[in-house]
PDB file of C-alpha atoms in Angstrom:
ATOM      1  CA  UNK A1139     -93.162  37.090 -46.707  1.00  0.00           C
ATOM      2  CA  UNK A1140     -94.689  35.490 -43.620  1.00  0.00           C
ATOM      3  CA  UNK A1141     -97.884  37.061 -42.311  1.00  0.00           C
ATOM      4  CA  UNK A1142     -98.278  37.604 -38.575  1.00  0.00           C
ATOM      5  CA  UNK A1143    -101.844  38.367 -37.481  1.00  0.00           C
ATOM      6  CA  UNK A1144    -102.001  40.683 -34.507  1.00  0.00           C
ATOM      7  CA  UNK A1145    -104.625  42.467 -32.444  1.00  0.00           C
ATOM      8  CA  UNK A1146    -104.497  45.687 -30.439  1.00  0.00           C
ATOM      9  CA  UNK A1147    -105.776  45.584 -26.865  1.00  0.00           C
ATOM     10  CA  UNK A1148    -105.845  47.768 -23.755  1.00  0.00           C
ATOM     11  CA  UNK A1149    -104.177  46.986 -20.434  1.00  0.00           C
ATOM     12  CA  UNK A1150    -107.019  46.690 -17.906  1.00  0.00           C
ATOM     13  CA  UNK A1151    -104.846  46.015 -14.842  1.00  0.00           C
ATOM     14  CA  UNK A1152    -105.440  49.009 -12.592  1.00  0.00           C
ATOM     15  CA  UNK A1153    -102.368  48.091 -10.508  1.00  0.00           C
ATOM     16  CA  UNK A1154    -100.066  48.199 -13.504  1.00  0.00           C
ATOM     17  CA  UNK A1155     -98.021  51.264 -14.456  1.00  0.00           C
ATOM     18  CA  UNK A1156     -99.188  50.613 -17.999  1.00  0.00           C
ATOM     19  CA  UNK A1157    -102.899  50.729 -17.078  1.00  0.00           C
ATOM     20  CA  UNK A1158    -104.993  52.116 -19.914  1.00  0.00           C
ATOM     21  CA  UNK A1159    -102.172  51.871 -22.478  1.00  0.00           C
ATOM     22  CA  UNK A1160    -102.629  50.019 -25.764  1.00  0.00           C
ATOM     23  CA  UNK A1161    -100.445  47.170 -26.975  1.00  0.00           C
ATOM     24  CA  UNK A1162    -100.255  44.612 -29.751  1.00  0.00           C
ATOM     25  CA  UNK A1163    -100.132  40.844 -29.485  1.00  0.00           C
ATOM     26  CA  UNK A1164    -100.113  37.912 -31.881  1.00  0.00           C
ATOM     27  CA  UNK A1165    -103.491  36.395 -32.728  1.00  0.00           C
ATOM     28  CA  UNK A1166    -102.785  32.720 -33.380  1.00  0.00           C
ATOM     29  CA  UNK A1167    -105.109  31.220 -35.953  1.00  0.00           C
ATOM     30  CA  UNK A1168    -104.526  27.560 -35.146  1.00  0.00           C
ATOM     31  CA  UNK A1169    -102.490  25.144 -33.025  1.00  0.00           C
ATOM     32  CA  UNK A1170    -100.930  22.342 -35.061  1.00  0.00           C
ATOM     33  CA  UNK A1171    -100.381  19.002 -33.373  1.00  0.00           C
ATOM     34  CA  UNK A1172     -97.815  16.505 -34.623  1.00  0.00           C
ATOM     35  CA  UNK A1173    -100.288  14.797 -36.936  1.00  0.00           C
ATOM     36  CA  UNK A1174    -101.358  18.060 -38.604  1.00  0.00           C
ATOM     37  CA  UNK A1175     -97.762  19.196 -38.988  1.00  0.00           C
ATOM     38  CA  UNK A1176     -96.860  15.868 -40.574  1.00  0.00           C
ATOM     39  CA  UNK A1177     -99.708  16.247 -43.064  1.00  0.00           C
ATOM     40  CA  UNK A1178     -98.578  19.778 -43.936  1.00  0.00           C
ATOM     41  CA  UNK A1179     -94.982  18.634 -44.498  1.00  0.00           C
ATOM     42  CA  UNK A1180     -96.169  15.742 -46.663  1.00  0.00           C
ATOM     43  CA  UNK A1181     -98.243  18.062 -48.826  1.00  0.00           C
ATOM     44  CA  UNK A1182     -95.500  20.691 -49.017  1.00  0.00           C
ATOM     45  CA  UNK A1183     -93.375  19.170 -51.765  1.00  0.00           C
ATOM     46  CA  UNK A1184     -92.347  16.105 -49.755  1.00  0.00           C
ATOM     47  CA  UNK A1185     -92.027  12.655 -51.334  1.00  0.00           C
ATOM     48  CA  UNK A1186     -93.056  11.019 -48.048  1.00  0.00           C
ATOM     49  CA  UNK A1187     -96.574  10.148 -46.901  1.00  0.00           C
ATOM     50  CA  UNK A1188     -98.074  11.773 -43.780  1.00  0.00           C
ATOM     51  CA  UNK A1189     -97.611   8.548 -41.798  1.00  0.00           C
ATOM     52  CA  UNK A1190     -93.902   8.386 -42.619  1.00  0.00           C
ATOM     53  CA  UNK A1191     -93.385  12.053 -41.684  1.00  0.00           C
ATOM     54  CA  UNK A1192     -95.391  11.555 -38.484  1.00  0.00           C
ATOM     55  CA  UNK A1193     -93.186   8.611 -37.524  1.00  0.00           C
ATOM     56  CA  UNK A1194     -90.025  10.670 -38.026  1.00  0.00           C
ATOM     57  CA  UNK A1195     -91.414  13.562 -35.969  1.00  0.00           C
ATOM     58  CA  UNK A1196     -92.404  11.232 -33.140  1.00  0.00           C
ATOM     59  CA  UNK A1197     -88.932   9.670 -33.166  1.00  0.00           C
ATOM     60  CA  UNK A1198     -87.408  13.145 -33.146  1.00  0.00           C
ATOM     61  CA  UNK A1199     -89.496  14.039 -30.095  1.00  0.00           C
ATOM     62  CA  UNK A1200     -88.507  10.941 -28.111  1.00  0.00           C
ATOM     63  CA  UNK A1201     -84.833  11.202 -29.075  1.00  0.00           C
ATOM     64  CA  UNK A1202     -84.754  14.911 -28.234  1.00  0.00           C
ATOM     65  CA  UNK A1203     -86.014  14.183 -24.718  1.00  0.00           C
ATOM     66  CA  UNK A1204     -83.533  11.305 -24.413  1.00  0.00           C
ATOM     67  CA  UNK A1205     -80.617  13.563 -25.355  1.00  0.00           C
ATOM     68  CA  UNK A1206     -81.723  16.362 -23.029  1.00  0.00           C
ATOM     69  CA  UNK A1207     -82.020  13.904 -20.142  1.00  0.00           C
ATOM     70  CA  UNK A1208     -78.429  12.854 -20.863  1.00  0.00           C
ATOM     71  CA  UNK A1209     -77.079  16.388 -20.350  1.00  0.00           C
ATOM     72  CA  UNK A1210     -76.741  17.106 -24.048  1.00  0.00           C
ATOM     73  CA  UNK A1211     -77.738  20.175 -26.001  1.00  0.00           C
ATOM     74  CA  UNK A1212     -79.500  19.573 -29.306  1.00  0.00           C
ATOM     75  CA  UNK A1213     -78.927  22.121 -32.057  1.00  0.00           C
ATOM     76  CA  UNK A1214     -81.255  22.122 -35.059  1.00  0.00           C
ATOM     77  CA  UNK A1215     -79.436  24.085 -37.755  1.00  0.00           C
ATOM     78  CA  UNK A1216     -81.464  27.039 -38.934  1.00  0.00           C
ATOM     79  CA  UNK A1217     -83.835  26.790 -35.953  1.00  0.00           C
ATOM     80  CA  UNK A1218     -81.994  26.860 -32.651  1.00  0.00           C
ATOM     81  CA  UNK A1219     -80.743  24.884 -29.662  1.00  0.00           C
ATOM     82  CA  UNK A1220     -82.665  22.912 -27.047  1.00  0.00           C
ATOM     83  CA  UNK A1221     -81.086  22.549 -23.598  1.00  0.00           C
ATOM     84  CA  UNK A1222     -82.005  22.092 -19.932  1.00  0.00           C
ATOM     85  CA  UNK A1223     -81.659  24.266 -16.834  1.00  0.00           C
ATOM     86  CA  UNK A1224     -82.155  23.620 -13.142  1.00  0.00           C
ATOM     87  CA  UNK A1225     -84.595  25.531 -10.951  1.00  0.00           C
ATOM     88  CA  UNK A1226     -83.375  25.515  -7.361  1.00  0.00           C
ATOM     89  CA  UNK A1227     -85.307  26.227  -4.199  1.00  0.00           C
ATOM     90  CA  UNK A1228     -85.087  29.663  -2.681  1.00  0.00           C
ATOM     91  CA  UNK A1229     -82.151  30.187  -0.349  1.00  0.00           C
ATOM     92  CA  UNK A1230     -79.855  27.475  -1.659  1.00  0.00           C
ATOM     93  CA  UNK A1231     -77.473  25.366   0.389  1.00  0.00           C
ATOM     94  CA  UNK A1232     -75.377  26.885   3.168  1.00  0.00           C
ATOM     95  CA  UNK A1233     -72.206  25.326   1.714  1.00  0.00           C
ATOM     96  CA  UNK A1234     -71.046  23.401  -1.344  1.00  0.00           C
ATOM     97  CA  UNK A1235     -70.902  20.053   0.465  1.00  0.00           C
ATOM     98  CA  UNK A1236     -74.421  20.560   1.861  1.00  0.00           C
ATOM     99  CA  UNK A1237     -76.026  20.889  -1.562  1.00  0.00           C
ATOM    100  CA  UNK A1238     -78.369  17.989  -2.266  1.00  0.00           C
ATOM    101  CA  UNK A1239     -80.352  17.522  -5.469  1.00  0.00           C
ATOM    102  CA  UNK A1240     -83.323  15.994  -3.677  1.00  0.00           C
ATOM    103  CA  UNK A1241     -83.531  18.884  -1.223  1.00  0.00           C
ATOM    104  CA  UNK A1242     -82.449  21.877  -3.256  1.00  0.00           C
ATOM    105  CA  UNK A1243     -83.560  21.268  -6.849  1.00  0.00           C
ATOM    106  CA  UNK A1244     -87.140  22.282  -7.559  1.00  0.00           C
ATOM    107  CA  UNK A1245     -87.425  21.632 -11.291  1.00  0.00           C
ATOM    108  CA  UNK A1246     -85.676  20.711 -14.523  1.00  0.00           C
ATOM    109  CA  UNK A1247     -86.717  22.908 -17.448  1.00  0.00           C
ATOM    110  CA  UNK A1248     -86.413  22.517 -21.201  1.00  0.00           C
ATOM    111  CA  UNK A1249     -85.188  25.744 -22.808  1.00  0.00           C
ATOM    112  CA  UNK A1250     -84.838  26.888 -26.405  1.00  0.00           C
ATOM    113  CA  UNK A1251     -82.405  29.429 -27.836  1.00  0.00           C
ATOM    114  CA  UNK A1252     -83.210  30.613 -31.387  1.00  0.00           C
ATOM    115  CA  UNK A1253     -80.529  30.342 -34.060  1.00  0.00           C
ATOM    116  CA  UNK A1254     -78.372  33.484 -34.090  1.00  0.00           C
ATOM    117  CA  UNK A1255     -75.777  32.695 -36.734  1.00  0.00           C
ATOM    118  CA  UNK A1256     -75.896  35.373 -39.402  1.00  0.00           C
ATOM    119  CA  UNK A1257     -77.168  33.270 -42.313  1.00  0.00           C
ATOM    120  CA  UNK A1258     -79.969  31.665 -40.271  1.00  0.00           C
ATOM    121  CA  UNK A1259     -80.567  34.289 -37.605  1.00  0.00           C
ATOM    122  CA  UNK A1260     -84.088  33.962 -36.152  1.00  0.00           C
ATOM    123  CA  UNK A1261     -83.475  35.808 -32.890  1.00  0.00           C
ATOM    124  CA  UNK A1262     -86.388  38.028 -31.930  1.00  0.00           C
ATOM    125  CA  UNK A1263     -85.153  41.182 -33.701  1.00  0.00           C
ATOM    126  CA  UNK A1264     -84.158  39.386 -36.883  1.00  0.00           C
ATOM    127  CA  UNK A1265     -87.371  37.327 -36.875  1.00  0.00           C
ATOM    128  CA  UNK A1266     -89.283  40.604 -36.686  1.00  0.00           C
ATOM    129  CA  UNK A1267     -87.761  41.739 -39.996  1.00  0.00           C
ATOM    130  CA  UNK A1268     -89.061  38.633 -41.798  1.00  0.00           C
ATOM    131  CA  UNK A1269     -92.719  39.105 -40.910  1.00  0.00           C
ATOM    132  CA  UNK A1270     -95.511  41.121 -42.471  1.00  0.00           C
ATOM    133  CA  UNK A1271     -97.990  42.266 -39.820  1.00  0.00           C
ATOM    134  CA  UNK A1272    -101.744  42.288 -40.448  1.00  0.00           C
ATOM    135  CA  UNK A1273    -104.231  43.728 -37.944  1.00  0.00           C
ATOM    136  CA  UNK A1274    -106.927  41.158 -37.183  1.00  0.00           C
ATOM    137  CA  UNK A1275    -109.567  43.919 -37.302  1.00  0.00           C
ATOM    138  CA  UNK A1276    -108.762  44.576 -40.953  1.00  0.00           C
ATOM    139  CA  UNK A1277    -109.318  40.886 -41.694  1.00  0.00           C
ATOM    140  CA  UNK A1278    -112.645  40.893 -39.857  1.00  0.00           C
ATOM    141  CA  UNK A1279    -113.802  44.008 -41.722  1.00  0.00           C
ATOM    142  CA  UNK A1280    -112.822  42.397 -45.009  1.00  0.00           C
ATOM    143  CA  UNK A1281    -114.782  39.248 -44.149  1.00  0.00           C
ATOM    144  CA  UNK A1282    -117.809  41.294 -43.088  1.00  0.00           C
ATOM    145  CA  UNK A1283    -117.642  43.262 -46.336  1.00  0.00           C
ATOM    146  CA  UNK A1284    -117.433  40.101 -48.442  1.00  0.00           C
ATOM    147  CA  UNK A1285    -120.327  38.584 -46.529  1.00  0.00           C
ATOM    148  CA  UNK A1286    -122.456  41.706 -46.999  1.00  0.00           C
ATOM    149  CA  UNK A1287    -121.823  41.838 -50.733  1.00  0.00           C
ATOM    150  CA  UNK A1288    -122.866  38.214 -51.051  1.00  0.00           C
ATOM    151  CA  UNK A1289    -126.255  38.818 -49.450  1.00  0.00           C
ATOM    152  CA  UNK A1290    -128.170  36.546 -47.096  1.00  0.00           C
ATOM    153  CA  UNK A1291    -128.228  33.685 -49.604  1.00  0.00           C
ATOM    154  CA  UNK A1292    -124.439  33.633 -49.901  1.00  0.00           C
ATOM    155  CA  UNK A1293    -124.088  33.917 -46.152  1.00  0.00           C
ATOM    156  CA  UNK A1294    -125.893  30.615 -45.794  1.00  0.00           C
ATOM    157  CA  UNK A1295    -123.223  28.542 -47.535  1.00  0.00           C
ATOM    158  CA  UNK A1296    -120.341  27.012 -45.643  1.00  0.00           C
ATOM    159  CA  UNK A1297    -117.604  29.401 -46.855  1.00  0.00           C
ATOM    160  CA  UNK A1298    -119.291  32.710 -46.100  1.00  0.00           C
ATOM    161  CA  UNK A1299    -121.029  31.396 -43.018  1.00  0.00           C
ATOM    162  CA  UNK A1300    -117.708  30.306 -41.593  1.00  0.00           C
ATOM    163  CA  UNK A1301    -116.268  33.765 -42.254  1.00  0.00           C
ATOM    164  CA  UNK A1302    -119.115  35.479 -40.420  1.00  0.00           C
ATOM    165  CA  UNK A1303    -118.856  33.161 -37.459  1.00  0.00           C
ATOM    166  CA  UNK A1304    -115.116  33.662 -37.245  1.00  0.00           C
ATOM    167  CA  UNK A1305    -115.586  37.395 -37.346  1.00  0.00           C
ATOM    168  CA  UNK A1306    -118.170  37.419 -34.585  1.00  0.00           C
ATOM    169  CA  UNK A1307    -116.210  35.058 -32.371  1.00  0.00           C
ATOM    170  CA  UNK A1308    -113.083  37.121 -32.972  1.00  0.00           C
ATOM    171  CA  UNK A1309    -114.752  40.310 -31.799  1.00  0.00           C
ATOM    172  CA  UNK A1310    -116.227  38.760 -28.689  1.00  0.00           C
ATOM    173  CA  UNK A1311    -113.215  36.526 -28.076  1.00  0.00           C
ATOM    174  CA  UNK A1312    -110.789  39.415 -28.211  1.00  0.00           C
ATOM    175  CA  UNK A1313    -112.601  41.017 -25.289  1.00  0.00           C
ATOM    176  CA  UNK A1314    -112.932  37.767 -23.344  1.00  0.00           C
ATOM    177  CA  UNK A1315    -109.408  36.524 -23.999  1.00  0.00           C
ATOM    178  CA  UNK A1316    -107.624  39.658 -22.837  1.00  0.00           C
ATOM    179  CA  UNK A1317    -105.234  38.849 -19.978  1.00  0.00           C
ATOM    180  CA  UNK A1318    -103.703  41.618 -17.897  1.00  0.00           C
ATOM    181  CA  UNK A1319     -99.940  41.745 -17.649  1.00  0.00           C
ATOM    182  CA  UNK A1320     -98.382  40.796 -14.308  1.00  0.00           C
ATOM    183  CA  UNK A1321     -96.909  43.326 -11.912  1.00  0.00           C
ATOM    184  CA  UNK A1322     -93.218  43.097 -10.988  1.00  0.00           C
ATOM    185  CA  UNK A1323     -92.391  44.479  -7.539  1.00  0.00           C
ATOM    186  CA  UNK A1324     -89.147  44.893  -5.639  1.00  0.00           C
ATOM    187  CA  UNK A1325     -86.649  47.485  -4.431  1.00  0.00           C
ATOM    188  CA  UNK A1326     -84.399  49.074  -7.035  1.00  0.00           C
ATOM    189  CA  UNK A1327     -81.724  50.252  -6.942  1.00  0.00           C
ATOM    190  CA  UNK A1328     -80.484  48.041  -4.083  1.00  0.00           C
ATOM    191  CA  UNK A1329     -77.258  47.517  -2.129  1.00  0.00           C
ATOM    192  CA  UNK A1330     -76.724  43.791  -1.549  1.00  0.00           C
ATOM    193  CA  UNK A1331     -79.873  41.854  -2.431  1.00  0.00           C
ATOM    194  CA  UNK A1332     -83.486  42.549  -3.319  1.00  0.00           C
ATOM    195  CA  UNK A1333     -86.586  40.371  -3.299  1.00  0.00           C
ATOM    196  CA  UNK A1334     -88.777  40.277  -6.379  1.00  0.00           C
ATOM    197  CA  UNK A1335     -92.502  39.566  -6.199  1.00  0.00           C
ATOM    198  CA  UNK A1336     -94.723  38.890  -9.203  1.00  0.00           C
ATOM    199  CA  UNK A1337     -98.506  39.191  -9.144  1.00  0.00           C
ATOM    200  CA  UNK A1338    -101.115  38.756 -11.845  1.00  0.00           C
ATOM    201  CA  UNK A1339    -104.810  38.208 -12.564  1.00  0.00           C
ATOM    202  CA  UNK A1340    -106.674  35.697 -10.419  1.00  0.00           C
ATOM    203  CA  UNK A1341    -106.417  32.182 -11.817  1.00  0.00           C
ATOM    204  CA  UNK A1342    -103.481  32.996 -14.108  1.00  0.00           C
ATOM    205  CA  UNK A1343    -100.037  31.458 -13.922  1.00  0.00           C
ATOM    206  CA  UNK A1344     -96.996  33.678 -14.246  1.00  0.00           C
ATOM    207  CA  UNK A1345     -93.947  32.713 -16.313  1.00  0.00           C
ATOM    208  CA  UNK A1346     -90.765  34.775 -16.129  1.00  0.00           C
ATOM    209  CA  UNK A1347     -87.158  35.089 -17.261  1.00  0.00           C
ATOM    210  CA  UNK A1348     -84.095  36.732 -15.750  1.00  0.00           C
ATOM    211  CA  UNK A1349     -81.773  36.555 -18.761  1.00  0.00           C
ATOM    212  CA  UNK A1350     -83.381  39.302 -20.841  1.00  0.00           C
ATOM    213  CA  UNK A1351     -85.217  36.919 -23.162  1.00  0.00           C
ATOM    214  CA  UNK A1352     -88.960  37.149 -23.754  1.00  0.00           C
ATOM    215  CA  UNK A1353     -90.905  34.756 -21.481  1.00  0.00           C
ATOM    216  CA  UNK A1354     -93.082  32.034 -22.989  1.00  0.00           C
ATOM    217  CA  UNK A1355     -95.380  29.296 -21.723  1.00  0.00           C
ATOM    218  CA  UNK A1356     -92.244  27.170 -21.242  1.00  0.00           C
ATOM    219  CA  UNK A1357     -90.379  29.725 -19.119  1.00  0.00           C
ATOM    220  CA  UNK A1358     -89.884  29.371 -15.384  1.00  0.00           C
ATOM    221  CA  UNK A1359     -93.138  29.204 -13.410  1.00  0.00           C
ATOM    222  CA  UNK A1360     -93.412  31.770 -10.618  1.00  0.00           C
ATOM    223  CA  UNK A1361     -94.398  30.310  -7.246  1.00  0.00           C
ATOM    224  CA  UNK A1362     -92.811  32.546  -4.625  1.00  0.00           C
ATOM    225  CA  UNK A1363     -90.683  35.661  -4.231  1.00  0.00           C
ATOM    226  CA  UNK A1364     -87.056  35.253  -5.325  1.00  0.00           C
ATOM    227  CA  UNK A1365     -83.857  37.089  -4.479  1.00  0.00           C
ATOM    228  CA  UNK A1366     -81.547  38.951  -6.842  1.00  0.00           C
ATOM    229  CA  UNK A1367     -77.915  39.571  -6.002  1.00  0.00           C
ATOM    230  CA  UNK A1368     -76.877  41.625  -9.037  1.00  0.00           C
ATOM    231  CA  UNK A1369     -78.318  43.827 -11.773  1.00  0.00           C
ATOM    232  CA  UNK A1370     -80.986  41.817 -13.619  1.00  0.00           C
ATOM    233  CA  UNK A1371     -83.734  42.488 -16.162  1.00  0.00           C
ATOM    234  CA  UNK A1372     -86.858  40.571 -15.114  1.00  0.00           C
ATOM    235  CA  UNK A1373     -89.557  39.877 -17.704  1.00  0.00           C
ATOM    236  CA  UNK A1374     -92.888  38.174 -17.025  1.00  0.00           C
ATOM    237  CA  UNK A1375     -96.189  37.203 -18.627  1.00  0.00           C
ATOM    238  CA  UNK A1376     -99.496  36.008 -17.215  1.00  0.00           C
ATOM    239  CA  UNK A1377    -101.200  33.022 -18.858  1.00  0.00           C
ATOM    240  CA  UNK A1378    -104.858  32.125 -18.375  1.00  0.00           C
ATOM    241  CA  UNK A1379    -106.854  29.586 -20.371  1.00  0.00           C
ATOM    242  CA  UNK A1380    -103.992  29.323 -22.836  1.00  0.00           C
ATOM    243  CA  UNK A1381    -103.933  33.088 -23.536  1.00  0.00           C
ATOM    244  CA  UNK A1382    -100.789  35.101 -22.744  1.00  0.00           C
ATOM    245  CA  UNK A1383    -100.614  38.713 -21.637  1.00  0.00           C
ATOM    246  CA  UNK A1384     -98.198  41.338 -22.850  1.00  0.00           C
ATOM    247  CA  UNK A1385     -94.648  41.141 -21.489  1.00  0.00           C
ATOM    248  CA  UNK A1386     -94.024  43.121 -18.318  1.00  0.00           C
ATOM    249  CA  UNK A1387     -90.418  44.021 -17.580  1.00  0.00           C
ATOM    250  CA  UNK A1388     -88.437  45.742 -14.864  1.00  0.00           C
ATOM    251  CA  UNK A1389     -84.706  46.249 -14.364  1.00  0.00           C
ATOM    252  CA  UNK A1390     -83.353  45.779 -10.859  1.00  0.00           C
ATOM    253  CA  UNK A1391     -80.077  47.656 -10.518  1.00  0.00           C
ATOM    254  CA  UNK A1392     -77.453  46.902  -7.902  1.00  0.00           C
ATOM    255  CA  UNK A1393     -75.616  49.950  -6.641  1.00  0.00           C
ATOM    256  CA  UNK A1394     -72.088  49.993  -8.005  1.00  0.00           C
ATOM    257  CA  UNK A1395     -72.881  47.424 -10.690  1.00  0.00           C
ATOM    258  CA  UNK A1396     -72.276  48.420 -14.284  1.00  0.00           C
ATOM    259  CA  UNK A1397     -73.590  45.321 -16.088  1.00  0.00           C
ATOM    260  CA  UNK A1398     -77.077  44.082 -16.820  1.00  0.00           C
ATOM    261  CA  UNK A1399     -77.288  40.623 -15.696  1.00  0.00           C
ATOM    262  CA  UNK A1400     -76.460  37.709 -13.712  1.00  0.00           C
ATOM    263  CA  UNK A1401     -77.380  37.586 -10.081  1.00  0.00           C
ATOM    264  CA  UNK A1402     -80.295  35.253  -9.515  1.00  0.00           C
ATOM    265  CA  UNK A1403     -80.122  32.977  -6.484  1.00  0.00           C
ATOM    266  CA  UNK A1404     -82.361  30.136  -7.718  1.00  0.00           C
ATOM    267  CA  UNK A1405     -79.844  29.117 -10.365  1.00  0.00           C
ATOM    268  CA  UNK A1406     -82.254  29.480 -13.284  1.00  0.00           C
TER     269      UNK A1406
END
């Protein structure tokens, strides 16, 4: 079973309703670039050399972008589907014939929808069932214990020394890397429309979704308040120095509306 390393941290945002509460988040051990991934694939029962695998991955990347820029979705069986969406400027055009791409389109985003067919379902809830969770603190304690049993002489070699350094940096890094979740503000319930404002820690960018999915570093970038016209679940994260906060969420309910989604005037 896959092992997901996580850490427990406290929300330090005094403006958040969740201030002082404790949450869990994934502690990523490493970021693999294309070259490292190619090497891993080559050494993982493949008959191809790292250079050959790297070439295929690079071609996949360029062809994926080519297909997306030609208004095509790309489905990778067992993984999910890549597609594009438009981000339009606030307010929109006053009429259909007045809409102009150069004036009204703010961005073109690459999106990803995890595979949800039953035999290969890796949607968030199904993916959760496949993982074994390990608290990073338990790993650090285990490393400290192994280092202590080995004595100062053992601690001087590369293996144990690396473990001690990782443990120390993990403890200090966990404190330094903590990013407060953003705050989602706006009137709810509402009659016709409501404006949503997102705010987060100084220097952090805010990424958000309005379709109920969990936001990532590739989700829509928040730049200004946006208007909702129907019941919508807004989710957001703050990202600073490559570290993401917990997911903040808030449902904006339109009076008389029975569903949970749809009305977002930027077209995202």
